[in-house]
PDB file of C-alpha atoms and ligand atoms in Angstrom:
ATOM      1  CA  MET A 129       0.000   0.000   0.000  1.00 96.00           C
ATOM      2  CA  ARG A 130       1.114   3.571  -0.616  1.00 98.00           C
ATOM      3  CA  ILE A 131      -0.343   6.728   0.870  1.00 98.00           C
ATOM      4  CA  GLY A 132      -0.179  10.314  -0.368  1.00 98.00           C
ATOM      5  CA  HIS A 133      -1.339  13.740   0.721  1.00 98.00           C
ATOM      6  CA  GLY A 134      -2.332  16.733  -1.395  1.00 98.00           C
ATOM      7  CA  TYR A 135      -2.986  20.382  -0.613  1.00 98.00           C
ATOM      8  CA  ASP A 136      -4.061  23.223  -2.878  1.00 98.00           C
ATOM      9  CA  VAL A 137      -5.398  26.770  -2.699  1.00 98.00           C
ATOM     10  CA  HIS A 138      -7.035  28.980  -5.304  1.00 98.00           C
ATOM     11  CA  ARG A 139      -8.120  32.584  -5.090  1.00 98.00           C
ATOM     12  CA  LEU A 140     -11.845  33.465  -5.324  1.00 98.00           C
ATOM     13  CA  VAL A 141     -12.561  36.172  -7.888  1.00 98.00           C
ATOM     14  CA  VAL A 142     -15.533  37.706  -9.678  1.00 97.00           C
ATOM     15  CA  GLY A 143     -16.058  36.544 -13.267  1.00 96.00           C
ATOM     16  CA  ARG A 144     -15.064  32.889 -12.874  1.00 97.00           C
ATOM     17  CA  ASP A 145     -17.164  29.747 -12.479  1.00 97.00           C
ATOM     18  CA  LEU A 146     -16.915  27.896  -9.178  1.00 98.00           C
ATOM     19  CA  ILE A 147     -16.196  24.257  -9.975  1.00 98.00           C
ATOM     20  CA  LEU A 148     -15.551  21.697  -7.258  1.00 98.00           C
ATOM     21  CA  CYS A 149     -15.140  17.981  -8.030  1.00 98.00           C
ATOM     22  CA  GLY A 150     -16.450  18.685 -11.522  1.00 98.00           C
ATOM     23  CA  VAL A 151     -19.683  20.296 -10.287  1.00 98.00           C
ATOM     24  CA  GLN A 152     -20.500  23.886 -11.203  1.00 98.00           C
ATOM     25  CA  ILE A 153     -21.771  25.553  -8.036  1.00 98.00           C
ATOM     26  CA  PRO A 154     -23.806  28.755  -8.139  1.00 96.00           C
ATOM     27  CA  CYS A 155     -21.749  31.552  -6.588  1.00 96.00           C
ATOM     28  CA  GLU A 156     -21.002  35.187  -7.415  1.00 96.00           C
ATOM     29  CA  LYS A 157     -17.303  34.313  -7.403  1.00 97.00           C
ATOM     30  CA  GLY A 158     -15.249  31.458  -8.796  1.00 98.00           C
ATOM     31  CA  LEU A 159     -11.739  30.122  -8.454  1.00 98.00           C
ATOM     32  CA  LEU A 160      -8.928  31.692 -10.449  1.00 97.00           C
ATOM     33  CA  GLY A 161      -6.498  29.406 -12.250  1.00 95.00           C
ATOM     34  CA  HIS A 162      -5.018  28.263 -15.554  1.00 93.00           C
ATOM     35  CA  SER A 163      -7.333  25.228 -15.688  1.00 93.00           C
ATOM     36  CA  ASP A 164     -10.886  25.315 -14.308  1.00 96.00           C
ATOM     37  CA  ALA A 165      -9.156  25.735 -10.904  1.00 97.00           C
ATOM     38  CA  ASP A 166     -11.028  22.819  -9.319  1.00 98.00           C
ATOM     39  CA  VAL A 167      -9.080  23.013  -6.073  1.00 98.00           C
ATOM     40  CA  ALA A 168     -10.551  19.781  -4.674  1.00 98.00           C
ATOM     41  CA  ILE A 169      -9.519  17.710  -7.683  1.00 98.00           C
ATOM     42  CA  HIS A 170      -6.084  19.369  -7.674  1.00 98.00           C
ATOM     43  CA  ALA A 171      -5.540  18.291  -4.056  1.00 98.00           C
ATOM     44  CA  LEU A 172      -6.795  14.796  -4.894  1.00 98.00           C
ATOM     45  CA  MET A 173      -4.464  14.460  -7.910  1.00 98.00           C
ATOM     46  CA  ASP A 174      -1.513  15.630  -5.806  1.00 98.00           C
ATOM     47  CA  ALA A 175      -2.393  13.020  -3.164  1.00 98.00           C
ATOM     48  CA  MET A 176      -2.496  10.290  -5.822  1.00 98.00           C
ATOM     49  CA  LEU A 177       0.738  11.432  -7.498  1.00 98.00           C
ATOM     50  CA  GLY A 178       2.334  11.777  -4.075  1.00 98.00           C
ATOM     51  CA  ALA A 179       1.418   8.210  -3.130  1.00 98.00           C
ATOM     52  CA  ALA A 180       2.981   6.997  -6.389  1.00 98.00           C
ATOM     53  CA  ALA A 181       6.105   9.155  -5.808  1.00 98.00           C
ATOM     54  CA  LEU A 182       5.416  10.876  -9.129  1.00 97.00           C
ATOM     55  CA  GLY A 183       5.822  14.490  -8.041  1.00 97.00           C
ATOM     56  CA  ASP A 184       2.892  16.865  -8.369  1.00 96.00           C
ATOM     57  CA  ILE A 185       0.394  18.234 -10.875  1.00 95.00           C
ATOM     58  CA  GLY A 186       2.562  21.288 -11.542  1.00 93.00           C
ATOM     59  CA  ARG A 187       5.120  18.919 -13.041  1.00 93.00           C
ATOM     60  CA  HIS A 188       2.647  16.891 -15.086  1.00 94.00           C
ATOM     61  CA  PHE A 189       0.344  19.741 -16.160  1.00 93.00           C
ATOM     62  CA  PRO A 190       2.383  22.975 -16.146  1.00 90.00           C
ATOM     63  CA  ASP A 191       0.316  26.173 -16.030  1.00 87.00           C
ATOM     64  CA  THR A 192       2.494  27.569 -18.825  1.00 90.00           C
ATOM     65  CA  ASP A 193       1.141  24.918 -21.223  1.00 90.00           C
ATOM     66  CA  PRO A 194      -1.711  26.279 -23.395  1.00 91.00           C
ATOM     67  CA  ARG A 195      -3.154  22.729 -23.691  1.00 90.00           C
ATOM     68  CA  TYR A 196      -4.322  23.004 -20.088  1.00 90.00           C
ATOM     69  CA  LYS A 197      -5.873  26.474 -20.310  1.00 91.00           C
ATOM     70  CA  GLY A 198      -9.458  26.272 -19.085  1.00 90.00           C
ATOM     71  CA  ILE A 199      -9.336  22.452 -19.087  1.00 93.00           C
ATOM     72  CA  SER A 200     -11.682  20.506 -16.826  1.00 95.00           C
ATOM     73  CA  SER A 201      -9.654  19.128 -13.932  1.00 97.00           C
ATOM     74  CA  MET A 202     -11.743  15.940 -14.221  1.00 98.00           C
ATOM     75  CA  LYS A 203      -9.897  15.403 -17.545  1.00 97.00           C
ATOM     76  CA  LEU A 204      -6.585  15.852 -15.751  1.00 97.00           C
ATOM     77  CA  LEU A 205      -7.737  13.350 -13.124  1.00 98.00           C
ATOM     78  CA  GLU A 206      -8.362  10.828 -15.917  1.00 97.00           C
ATOM     79  CA  HIS A 207      -4.732  11.349 -16.986  1.00 97.00           C
ATOM     80  CA  VAL A 208      -3.530  10.711 -13.433  1.00 98.00           C
ATOM     81  CA  VAL A 209      -5.611   7.522 -13.193  1.00 98.00           C
ATOM     82  CA  GLN A 210      -4.050   6.308 -16.452  1.00 97.00           C
ATOM     83  CA  LEU A 211      -0.571   7.292 -15.329  1.00 97.00           C
ATOM     84  CA  LEU A 212      -0.949   5.321 -12.095  1.00 97.00           C
ATOM     85  CA  SER A 213      -2.427   2.409 -14.005  1.00 97.00           C
ATOM     86  CA  SER A 214       0.626   2.381 -16.303  1.00 97.00           C
ATOM     87  CA  ARG A 215       2.729   2.003 -13.141  1.00 96.00           C
ATOM     88  CA  GLY A 216       0.541  -0.851 -11.908  1.00 97.00           C
ATOM     89  CA  LEU A 217      -1.195   1.258  -9.258  1.00 98.00           C
ATOM     90  CA  GLN A 218      -4.780   2.246  -8.489  1.00 98.00           C
ATOM     91  CA  ALA A 219      -6.436   4.413  -5.829  1.00 98.00           C
ATOM     92  CA  VAL A 220      -8.542   2.255  -3.500  1.00 98.00           C
ATOM     93  CA  SER A 221      -9.577   4.853  -0.917  1.00 98.00           C
ATOM     94  CA  VAL A 222      -9.607   8.647  -1.044  1.00 98.00           C
ATOM     95  CA  ASP A 223     -10.735  11.385   1.320  1.00 98.00           C
ATOM     96  CA  VAL A 224     -11.023  15.031   0.273  1.00 98.00           C
ATOM     97  CA  THR A 225     -11.668  18.033   2.516  1.00 98.00           C
ATOM     98  CA  ILE A 226     -12.745  21.364   1.032  1.00 98.00           C
ATOM     99  CA  VAL A 227     -12.219  24.426   3.229  1.00 98.00           C
ATOM    100  CA  ALA A 228     -14.625  27.199   2.252  1.00 98.00           C
ATOM    101  CA  GLN A 229     -16.598  29.707   4.272  1.00 97.00           C
ATOM    102  CA  ARG A 230     -19.234  29.889   1.577  1.00 92.00           C
ATOM    103  CA  PRO A 231     -21.141  28.962  -0.487  1.00 95.00           C
ATOM    104  CA  LYS A 232     -22.681  26.058   1.406  1.00 94.00           C
ATOM    105  CA  LEU A 233     -21.655  22.894  -0.417  1.00 97.00           C
ATOM    106  CA  LYS A 234     -23.991  20.410   1.273  1.00 95.00           C
ATOM    107  CA  ASN A 235     -26.448  20.211  -1.632  1.00 96.00           C
ATOM    108  CA  TYR A 236     -23.679  19.422  -4.129  1.00 98.00           C
ATOM    109  CA  MET A 237     -21.825  16.755  -2.163  1.00 97.00           C
ATOM    110  CA  ASP A 238     -23.627  13.761  -3.684  1.00 97.00           C
ATOM    111  CA  GLU A 239     -22.867  14.868  -7.232  1.00 98.00           C
ATOM    112  CA  MET A 240     -19.264  15.712  -6.349  1.00 98.00           C
ATOM    113  CA  LYS A 241     -18.789  12.296  -4.809  1.00 98.00           C
ATOM    114  CA  LYS A 242     -20.387  10.572  -7.781  1.00 98.00           C
ATOM    115  CA  ASN A 243     -17.987  12.325 -10.151  1.00 98.00           C
ATOM    116  CA  VAL A 244     -14.967  11.162  -8.166  1.00 98.00           C
ATOM    117  CA  CYS A 245     -16.304   7.602  -7.847  1.00 98.00           C
ATOM    118  CA  THR A 246     -16.781   7.478 -11.618  1.00 98.00           C
ATOM    119  CA  ALA A 247     -13.338   8.943 -12.387  1.00 98.00           C
ATOM    120  CA  LEU A 248     -11.584   6.513 -10.054  1.00 98.00           C
ATOM    121  CA  SER A 249     -13.882   3.531 -10.811  1.00 97.00           C
ATOM    122  CA  LEU A 250     -14.505   3.190  -7.079  1.00 98.00           C
ATOM    123  CA  PRO A 251     -17.676   2.311  -5.165  1.00 98.00           C
ATOM    124  CA  GLU A 252     -19.278   4.877  -2.847  1.00 97.00           C
ATOM    125  CA  ASP A 253     -17.739   3.377   0.279  1.00 98.00           C
ATOM    126  CA  ARG A 254     -14.197   4.135  -0.957  1.00 98.00           C
ATOM    127  CA  VAL A 255     -14.640   7.850  -1.625  1.00 98.00           C
ATOM    128  CA  ASN A 256     -15.329  10.636   0.851  1.00 98.00           C
ATOM    129  CA  ILE A 257     -15.817  14.316   0.083  1.00 98.00           C
ATOM    130  CA  LYS A 258     -16.370  16.715   2.952  1.00 98.00           C
ATOM    131  CA  ALA A 259     -16.367  20.444   3.574  1.00 98.00           C
ATOM    132  CA  THR A 260     -15.654  22.668   6.504  1.00 97.00           C
ATOM    133  CA  THR A 261     -15.515  26.387   7.222  1.00 97.00           C
ATOM    134  CA  THR A 262     -12.834  28.085   9.295  1.00 98.00           C
ATOM    135  CA  GLU A 263     -15.407  29.981  11.360  1.00 97.00           C
ATOM    136  CA  GLY A 264     -14.575  33.193   9.543  1.00 97.00           C
ATOM    137  CA  MET A 265     -10.848  33.041  10.209  1.00 98.00           C
ATOM    138  CA  GLY A 266      -8.029  33.180   7.691  1.00 98.00           C
ATOM    139  CA  PHE A 267      -8.189  33.540   3.904  1.00 98.00           C
ATOM    140  CA  GLU A 268     -10.878  30.885   3.507  1.00 98.00           C
ATOM    141  CA  GLY A 269     -12.937  32.450   6.295  1.00 97.00           C
ATOM    142  CA  GLU A 270     -12.655  35.896   4.737  1.00 97.00           C
ATOM    143  CA  GLY A 271     -13.767  34.514   1.379  1.00 97.00           C
ATOM    144  CA  LEU A 272     -10.478  35.313  -0.347  1.00 98.00           C
ATOM    145  CA  GLY A 273      -9.957  31.748  -1.489  1.00 98.00           C
ATOM    146  CA  ILE A 274     -10.801  28.080  -1.087  1.00 98.00           C
ATOM    147  CA  SER A 275      -8.333  25.419  -0.011  1.00 98.00           C
ATOM    148  CA  SER A 276      -8.516  21.665  -0.164  1.00 98.00           C
ATOM    149  CA  GLN A 277      -6.642  18.751   1.322  1.00 98.00           C
ATOM    150  CA  ALA A 278      -6.773  15.128   0.270  1.00 98.00           C
ATOM    151  CA  VAL A 279      -5.323  11.758   1.123  1.00 98.00           C
ATOM    152  CA  ALA A 280      -5.212   8.787  -1.205  1.00 98.00           C
ATOM    153  CA  LEU A 281      -4.368   5.151  -0.594  1.00 98.00           C
ATOM    154  CA  LEU A 282      -3.001   3.237  -3.573  1.00 98.00           C
ATOM    155  CA  MET A 283      -2.678  -0.494  -4.109  1.00 98.00           C
ATOM    156  CA  PRO A 284      -1.133  -2.503  -6.934  1.00 97.00           C
ATOM    157  CA  THR A 285      -3.735  -3.070  -9.672  1.00 93.00           C
ATOM    158  CA  ASP A 286      -3.257  -6.844  -9.492  1.00 81.00           C
ATOM    159  CA  THR A 287      -4.230  -6.964  -5.808  1.00 68.00           C
ATOM    160  CA  GLU A 288      -7.638  -8.240  -4.710  1.00 56.00           C
ATOM    161  CA  ASN A 289      -9.180  -5.511  -2.538  1.00 54.00           C
TER     162      ASN A 289
HETATM  163 MG1   MG B 286      -4.374  24.149  -8.210  1.00 87.83          MG
END
């Protein structure tokens, strides 16, 4: 088994869509970034790459590369799944925490989880997506940005699990 951790932050700005785990969430602000800035999926990909000792998403998908401009991070996650698969590895359990003061994400959790389950070909009991506020403190609390942390457990693809 291999375990990895990921962390990411994006700035909240007017004029961008807010996309978390592939779900577009109604909000007057969205996350700024070269891709769709899906901070939750970025943290998850970094956790998966970290567990495989394959660096980070900045190395695999540089923000200077025009191919990744505006790209859905779910597409990038597909790449990471394939990359791990080519190394004989698969994610078997993942847990993602989104830190945002607002908007409330409760109503979007099921869809977010479904997207991750589909991307990782995992059943519902192997994927967890959760959200917390910081009770108004710090950059997330002040609504300046959203952060996310994730852990991923990988197993060899030939293992029964
Ligand atoms: Mg990012």
